[in-house]
Coordinates of C-alpha atoms in Angstrom, one line a residue:
M131 CA -14.6 -25.7 25.4
S132 CA -12.7 -28.0 23.1
I133 CA -12.6 -27.5 19.3
N134 CA -14.7 -30.7 18.9
E135 CA -17.3 -29.5 21.4
L136 CA -17.4 -26.1 19.7
N137 CA -18.0 -27.7 16.3
R138 CA -20.6 -30.1 17.7
V139 CA -22.6 -27.4 19.3
S140 CA -22.2 -25.0 16.4
D141 CA -23.5 -27.6 14.0
M142 CA -26.7 -28.3 15.9
D143 CA -30.0 -27.2 14.2
G144 CA -31.6 -24.0 15.3
E145 CA -34.0 -25.5 17.8
D146 CA -31.3 -27.6 19.5
R147 CA -29.0 -24.6 19.7
Y148 CA -31.8 -22.6 21.3
E149 CA -32.3 -25.3 23.9
Y150 CA -28.6 -25.5 24.5
F151 CA -28.5 -21.7 24.9
L152 CA -31.3 -21.6 27.4
D153 CA -29.6 -24.4 29.5
Q154 CA -26.2 -22.8 29.4
V155 CA -27.3 -19.3 30.2
A156 CA -29.6 -20.4 33.0
E157 CA -26.6 -22.0 34.6
S158 CA -24.0 -19.3 33.9
R159 CA -26.4 -16.4 34.4
E160 CA -24.7 -14.4 31.5
V161 CA -25.3 -13.8 27.8
W162 CA -22.5 -13.0 25.4
I163 CA -22.7 -10.4 22.7
L164 CA -20.1 -9.0 20.2
V165 CA -18.9 -5.4 20.4
N166 CA -16.6 -3.3 18.3
G167 CA -13.7 -1.1 19.4
N168 CA -16.2 1.7 20.3
S169 CA -18.2 -0.7 22.5
Q170 CA -21.1 -0.7 20.1
F171 CA -22.9 -4.0 20.0
L172 CA -23.2 -6.0 16.8
K173 CA -26.6 -5.7 15.2
I174 CA -27.6 -7.7 12.1
A175 CA -30.2 -6.8 9.5
S176 CA -31.8 -9.3 7.2
D177 CA -31.0 -9.0 3.5
D178 CA -34.3 -7.4 2.8
G179 CA -34.0 -5.1 5.9
D180 CA -37.3 -6.3 7.4
V181 CA -35.7 -7.7 10.5
E182 CA -32.9 -6.4 12.8
Y183 CA -31.6 -8.4 15.6
L184 CA -29.0 -8.6 18.4
P185 CA -27.1 -11.9 18.1
V186 CA -26.4 -13.6 21.4
W187 CA -24.3 -16.7 22.5
P188 CA -24.2 -18.8 25.6
D189 CA -20.4 -18.4 26.0
S190 CA -17.4 -16.3 24.9
G191 CA -15.8 -19.1 22.9
L192 CA -18.9 -19.5 20.7
A193 CA -19.2 -15.7 20.2
A194 CA -15.5 -15.5 19.4
A195 CA -15.8 -18.4 16.9
Y196 CA -18.6 -16.5 15.1
A197 CA -16.5 -13.3 15.0
K198 CA -13.4 -15.2 13.7
G199 CA -11.8 -13.0 11.0
E200 CA -13.5 -9.9 12.2
D201 CA -10.7 -8.3 14.3
A202 CA -12.8 -5.4 15.3
L203 CA -15.4 -7.6 17.2
T204 CA -14.8 -9.0 20.6
P205 CA -17.1 -11.0 23.0
R206 CA -18.5 -9.2 26.0
S207 CA -20.6 -10.7 28.7
V208 CA -23.9 -9.3 29.9
A209 CA -25.0 -10.4 33.3
L210 CA -28.5 -11.9 33.1
P211 CA -30.1 -9.5 35.6
D212 CA -28.8 -6.6 33.5
F213 CA -30.0 -8.3 30.3
F214 CA -33.5 -8.6 31.8
R215 CA -33.6 -5.2 33.4
K216 CA -31.9 -3.0 30.7
W217 CA -31.4 -4.9 27.5
V218 CA -34.8 -6.6 27.1
P219 CA -36.8 -3.3 27.4
G220 CA -34.2 -1.4 25.3
L221 CA -34.3 -4.0 22.5
T222 CA -38.1 -4.1 22.6
G223 CA -38.3 -0.3 22.5
D224 CA -35.9 -0.2 19.5
G225 CA -37.9 -2.9 17.7
L226 CA -35.0 -5.3 17.7
E227 CA -35.4 -9.1 18.0
V228 CA -32.8 -11.4 19.5
G229 CA -30.9 -13.8 17.3
V230 CA -30.1 -16.7 19.6
F231 CA -26.8 -18.5 18.9
P232 CA -26.3 -18.0 15.2
G233 CA -25.0 -21.3 13.8
A234 CA -22.1 -22.3 11.5
D235 CA -24.7 -22.9 8.7
G236 CA -25.9 -19.3 8.9
T237 CA -29.2 -20.1 10.6
V238 CA -30.4 -18.2 13.7
W239 CA -33.3 -18.6 16.1
L240 CA -35.1 -15.3 16.1
T241 CA -37.3 -14.4 19.1
E242 CA -38.8 -11.4 20.8
P243 CA -36.8 -10.1 23.8
E244 CA -39.7 -10.7 26.2
E245 CA -40.2 -14.2 24.9
L246 CA -36.5 -15.0 25.5
K247 CA -36.7 -13.6 29.0
R248 CA -39.8 -15.8 29.8
D249 CA -38.1 -18.9 28.3
L250 CA -34.9 -18.3 30.4
Q251 CA -37.0 -17.7 33.5
D252 CA -38.8 -20.9 32.9
V253 CA -35.6 -22.9 32.6
M254 CA -34.1 -21.2 35.6
S255 CA -37.1 -22.2 37.7
D256 CA -36.1 -25.8 37.1
F257 CA -32.7 -25.3 38.8

C-alpha cells in the first residue's frame, strides 16, 4: 500500500473505515492486531475505563502505521477462521469490544465481537 493510499484510507470517517475493513478482511481472510515483545495483544481502555477493546486493522501496513513510534508493538495476523473460532468467544467472555480500524483522527468504530463476526460473514457471502 502506497503512502498516499495509506493516508487516504486512514483519513476516512469511522463508518467508511468500517466498511473498508469488512471488504478487505472478507477478501484477505485475516485480521491484523498489534502485539508486544511478549506476544501480548494491545488492549485499549477508554479514558474513563468504561470500555476496553481490541483494536484491529485490515492489513499490516495500517496496523504498523498506528504503532509508529511504539517500537515494542508489531503487527500480527490472525486468520479469520481462528478469529471466529477462538478470538470472538474469548473477547466476548472477557467483556472486550472490538475497535475496528482506529483512524488517524483518534476515532474508532466499536462493536461487539459477535456483531463483527456477523457483519464479516454477511460481506463474505457476497463473494
